XYZ file of C-alpha atoms in Angstrom:
313
model
C -10.702 -17.427 8.317
C -9.369 -14.266 6.669
C -10.150 -10.810 8.093
C -12.141 -12.067 11.072
C -11.788 -8.759 12.903
C -13.151 -6.682 10.034
C -16.711 -5.458 9.861
C -18.828 -7.621 7.597
C -19.190 -4.778 5.101
C -15.447 -4.233 4.612
C -14.722 -7.957 4.650
C -17.385 -8.651 2.040
C -16.051 -5.798 -0.082
C -12.480 -7.146 -0.065
C -13.693 -10.674 -0.766
C -15.872 -9.505 -3.640
C -12.957 -7.652 -5.249
C -10.415 -10.472 -4.764
C -12.479 -13.607 -5.283
C -11.683 -15.843 -8.245
C -8.645 -13.868 -9.409
C -5.095 -15.083 -10.082
C -1.947 -14.111 -8.190
C 1.755 -14.740 -8.575
C 3.583 -15.686 -5.387
C 7.179 -15.806 -6.675
C 8.717 -17.377 -3.555
C 6.926 -20.621 -4.324
C 9.347 -22.956 -2.558
C 8.698 -21.427 0.846
C 6.369 -23.516 3.040
C 4.526 -20.397 4.216
C 3.767 -19.420 0.615
C 2.516 -22.906 -0.224
C 0.181 -22.836 2.786
C -1.001 -19.305 1.917
C -1.902 -20.519 -1.575
C -4.035 -23.263 -0.016
C -5.828 -20.720 2.193
C -6.515 -18.428 -0.763
C -7.876 -21.283 -2.853
C -10.104 -22.568 -0.057
C -11.562 -19.243 1.062
C -11.642 -17.146 -2.113
C -11.104 -19.565 -4.997
C -7.963 -17.626 -5.896
C -5.665 -19.326 -8.393
C -1.999 -19.065 -7.461
C 1.064 -19.238 -9.660
C 3.898 -20.417 -7.403
C 7.194 -19.180 -8.757
C 10.160 -21.499 -9.132
C 13.649 -20.891 -10.459
C 13.416 -23.472 -13.259
C 10.343 -21.829 -14.818
C 11.794 -18.359 -14.321
C 14.917 -19.455 -16.171
C 12.830 -20.808 -19.052
C 10.909 -17.522 -19.242
C 13.966 -15.250 -19.191
C 13.472 -13.934 -22.700
C 9.858 -13.001 -22.048
C 10.862 -11.257 -18.823
C 13.707 -9.451 -20.590
C 11.366 -8.240 -23.343
C 9.016 -6.718 -20.778
C 11.859 -5.086 -18.849
C 13.240 -3.566 -22.048
C 9.793 -2.256 -22.935
C 9.466 -0.539 -19.533
C 12.981 0.896 -19.802
C 12.210 2.312 -23.263
C 9.033 3.893 -21.903
C 11.168 5.669 -19.295
C 13.600 6.752 -22.013
C 16.483 4.950 -20.337
C 18.571 1.917 -21.278
C 18.135 -1.214 -19.185
C 20.587 -1.016 -16.291
C 23.485 -3.465 -16.206
C 22.599 -4.056 -12.544
C 19.105 -5.220 -13.531
C 20.053 -7.506 -16.409
C 21.262 -10.404 -14.209
C 17.794 -10.508 -12.598
C 15.870 -11.571 -15.707
C 15.767 -15.131 -14.366
C 14.535 -14.060 -10.928
C 11.105 -15.341 -9.918
C 9.840 -11.957 -8.670
C 10.801 -10.317 -11.965
C 9.135 -13.203 -13.816
C 5.995 -12.598 -11.736
C 6.097 -8.943 -12.746
C 6.338 -9.898 -16.408
C 3.279 -12.125 -16.016
C 1.458 -9.232 -14.364
C 2.424 -6.878 -17.179
C 1.038 -9.359 -19.729
C -2.205 -9.890 -17.815
C -1.461 -13.538 -17.038
C -1.978 -12.794 -13.334
C -3.901 -10.031 -11.533
C -1.295 -9.233 -8.857
C 2.138 -10.137 -7.490
C 3.076 -10.488 -3.826
C 6.683 -11.207 -2.858
C 9.009 -10.415 0.033
C 8.877 -13.146 2.677
C 12.331 -14.137 1.390
C 13.361 -11.165 -0.756
C 13.978 -7.638 0.525
C 11.576 -4.740 0.056
C 14.139 -3.063 -2.219
C 14.199 -6.159 -4.440
C 10.399 -6.246 -4.700
C 10.180 -2.541 -5.535
C 12.932 -2.909 -8.126
C 11.003 -5.745 -9.756
C 7.783 -3.717 -9.795
C 9.460 -0.678 -11.334
C 11.249 -2.835 -13.927
C 8.238 -4.850 -15.112
C 5.058 -2.788 -14.665
C 6.281 0.716 -13.837
C 4.328 3.406 -12.000
C 0.725 4.552 -12.121
C 0.472 7.521 -14.507
C -0.780 9.894 -11.789
C 2.086 9.302 -9.360
C 5.877 9.371 -9.281
C 6.483 7.080 -6.319
C 5.933 3.710 -4.761
C 4.807 4.028 -1.166
C 3.228 1.717 1.397
C 0.255 1.584 3.724
C -1.130 -0.431 6.597
C -4.815 -1.200 6.961
C -5.736 -1.373 10.641
C -8.871 -2.799 12.230
C -9.217 -1.062 15.593
C -10.491 -2.896 18.690
C -12.863 0.021 19.263
C -13.723 2.894 16.926
C -11.997 6.269 17.085
C -13.950 9.059 18.820
C -15.029 9.995 15.292
C -16.551 6.543 14.801
C -13.966 5.020 12.447
C -13.189 1.346 13.078
C -11.065 0.735 9.986
C -8.210 3.128 9.220
C -5.231 3.419 6.898
C -1.770 4.720 7.840
C 0.787 5.839 5.198
C 3.688 5.885 4.533
C 4.894 3.283 7.020
C 7.607 1.450 5.138
C 9.222 3.042 2.080
C 10.002 6.799 1.917
C 12.011 8.101 4.912
C 11.622 11.848 4.303
C 8.877 12.518 1.757
C 8.725 15.930 0.120
C 5.495 17.909 -0.095
C 4.904 16.516 -3.575
C 5.535 12.973 -2.410
C 3.103 13.443 0.494
C 0.484 14.422 -2.086
C 1.080 11.155 -3.950
C 1.080 9.145 -0.705
C -2.260 10.683 0.244
C -3.817 10.088 -3.158
C -2.710 6.447 -3.289
C -3.716 5.880 0.331
C -7.244 7.207 -0.060
C -7.681 5.269 -3.303
C -6.673 2.004 -1.600
C -8.875 2.740 1.399
C -11.894 3.232 -0.849
C -11.191 -0.054 -2.654
C -10.803 -1.999 0.597
C -13.501 -0.471 2.761
C -16.102 0.526 0.203
C -16.411 3.757 2.224
C -15.625 7.411 1.531
C -12.055 8.327 2.514
C -11.468 11.191 4.934
C -7.806 12.232 4.726
C -5.710 14.096 7.284
C -2.160 15.341 6.746
C -0.611 14.951 10.210
C 1.776 17.331 11.925
C 2.689 18.620 15.387
C 0.851 21.784 14.322
C -2.819 22.408 13.601
C -3.497 25.011 10.891
C -0.737 27.405 11.887
C -0.402 26.734 15.618
C 3.356 26.262 15.102
C 5.954 27.312 12.552
C 8.791 25.038 11.442
C 10.148 23.710 8.122
C 8.534 20.328 8.879
C 5.177 22.031 9.395
C 5.599 24.036 6.214
C 6.239 20.833 4.268
C 2.947 19.302 5.436
C 1.054 22.560 4.972
C 2.279 22.826 1.381
C 1.349 19.198 0.730
C -2.200 19.818 1.907
C -2.462 22.967 -0.222
C -1.273 21.136 -3.354
C -3.531 18.161 -2.613
C -6.690 20.238 -2.243
C -5.923 22.130 -5.457
C -5.260 18.890 -7.344
C -8.075 16.821 -5.811
C -10.772 19.278 -4.656
C -13.449 16.582 -4.376
C -11.539 14.445 -1.850
C -12.352 15.224 1.796
C -9.074 16.263 3.422
C -7.658 18.336 6.297
C -4.170 19.638 7.028
C -1.907 20.409 8.647
C -3.483 18.885 11.799
C -2.432 17.161 14.990
C -3.587 13.593 15.556
C -6.308 14.505 18.052
C -7.764 17.052 15.642
C -7.850 14.342 12.998
C -9.803 11.783 15.010
C -11.729 13.536 17.815
C -14.726 15.596 16.599
C -14.872 17.823 19.688
C -11.178 18.703 19.316
C -11.579 19.266 15.589
C -14.454 21.655 16.241
C -12.272 23.725 18.588
C -8.976 23.606 16.708
C -10.094 23.402 13.075
C -13.757 24.439 12.810
C -13.473 25.020 9.063
C -12.060 21.545 8.431
C -13.865 19.008 6.253
C -13.059 15.742 8.059
C -14.207 17.092 11.444
C -12.517 14.391 13.500
C -13.695 11.520 11.305
C -10.401 10.765 9.590
C -9.870 7.242 8.289
C -6.772 7.880 6.129
C -3.861 9.222 8.177
C -0.892 10.640 6.234
C 2.249 10.837 8.373
C 4.902 13.506 7.761
C 7.792 11.022 7.598
C 8.656 7.351 7.909
C 9.703 7.649 11.566
C 6.233 8.842 12.530
C 4.361 6.407 10.281
C 6.281 3.315 11.313
C 6.199 4.171 15.016
C 2.534 5.148 14.792
C 1.287 1.904 13.293
C 3.343 -0.206 15.714
C 1.980 1.678 18.738
C -1.550 1.237 17.387
C -0.918 -2.472 16.826
C 1.177 -3.451 19.857
C -0.300 -1.228 22.569
C -3.630 -0.286 21.030
C -4.464 -3.878 20.089
C -5.286 -3.194 16.435
C -5.071 -5.851 13.749
C -2.566 -4.520 11.203
C -2.297 -5.761 7.606
C 0.616 -4.686 5.473
C 2.776 -3.056 4.407
C 0.913 -3.022 1.111
C 2.876 -1.338 -1.660
C 0.963 1.346 -3.569
C 1.881 3.181 -6.737
C 2.825 0.437 -9.185
C 0.879 0.485 -12.448
C -0.594 -2.895 -11.504
C -1.014 -4.420 -8.003
C 2.451 -5.487 -6.847
C 3.136 -5.746 -3.125
C 5.684 -6.632 -0.497
C 5.770 -8.856 2.597
C 7.591 -8.852 5.884
C 10.281 -11.521 5.938
C 8.762 -12.700 9.202
C 5.320 -13.129 7.611
C 3.231 -16.181 8.478
C 1.143 -18.069 5.930
C -1.916 -16.181 7.196
C -0.094 -12.847 6.817
C 0.775 -13.717 3.225
C -2.829 -14.698 2.463
C -4.127 -11.421 3.928
C -1.678 -9.280 1.912
C -2.450 -11.288 -1.228
C -6.199 -10.710 -0.826
C -5.725 -6.980 -0.186
C -3.397 -6.632 -3.160
C -5.824 -8.466 -5.440
C -8.614 -6.196 -4.202
C -6.715 -3.287 -5.763
C -7.020 -4.831 -9.228
């Protein structure tokens, strides 16, 4: 059964948002993908389009038309490096998504993350309010944080190695949006650092501090703190001492890491030592739900990512 470790409220919310929709799984010849499609049909009545090279070849012109349309929107000619991919199943899936024939695309148990992102950018483009594609993990904790949060989101954990202040703003916006869709709860965002509101000075601290400043100016109604250390973000008593004017007050559920080193290490520690159930990485930022998989993903992993990606539509 999908999402067994989730609270009933979050699980029901994801199921409600994903149920009965249609998804493209472009790597349709892989046994794991075929099994995932069966799971999705059985549990959520999700219709799956399993990609295959013969159909993708037949649909090349349709895929090319969509890719040219996206390129024109960007004001750039279609790259010669992209043209040979018009018969690729992941690009075909993106074209179907662009046309509304499916509600989401999930690929990557065979293809690389770079390939999946390239397909997303070439067929659906970016959300209008962001300039990046990023990624997040949704983690169900074995016991709640001291602030009482049992379901948390970590970002970015898989795409942008050294995000700028502006990119951290986009990562935070996309992360809190996804968290709200998945959990049905109000996001509480913290921009993480080794400093808490001026306790240290360093270019890395300044980057996070600037990101928080820009974020609060751009999205004043979203509950957010920064720059804060991890304990300030998730322990109310520490937050009260270190950041008494903060809004999250130790009840963070959306953790924004300063770089990919920290995010990737952080989620793996939480999963492997902390015992959390981790789902992802889910790509965020494409104009329509388009996500990646680990190449080591099991059928159950694929089904989980597919349901979460559909829940964003």
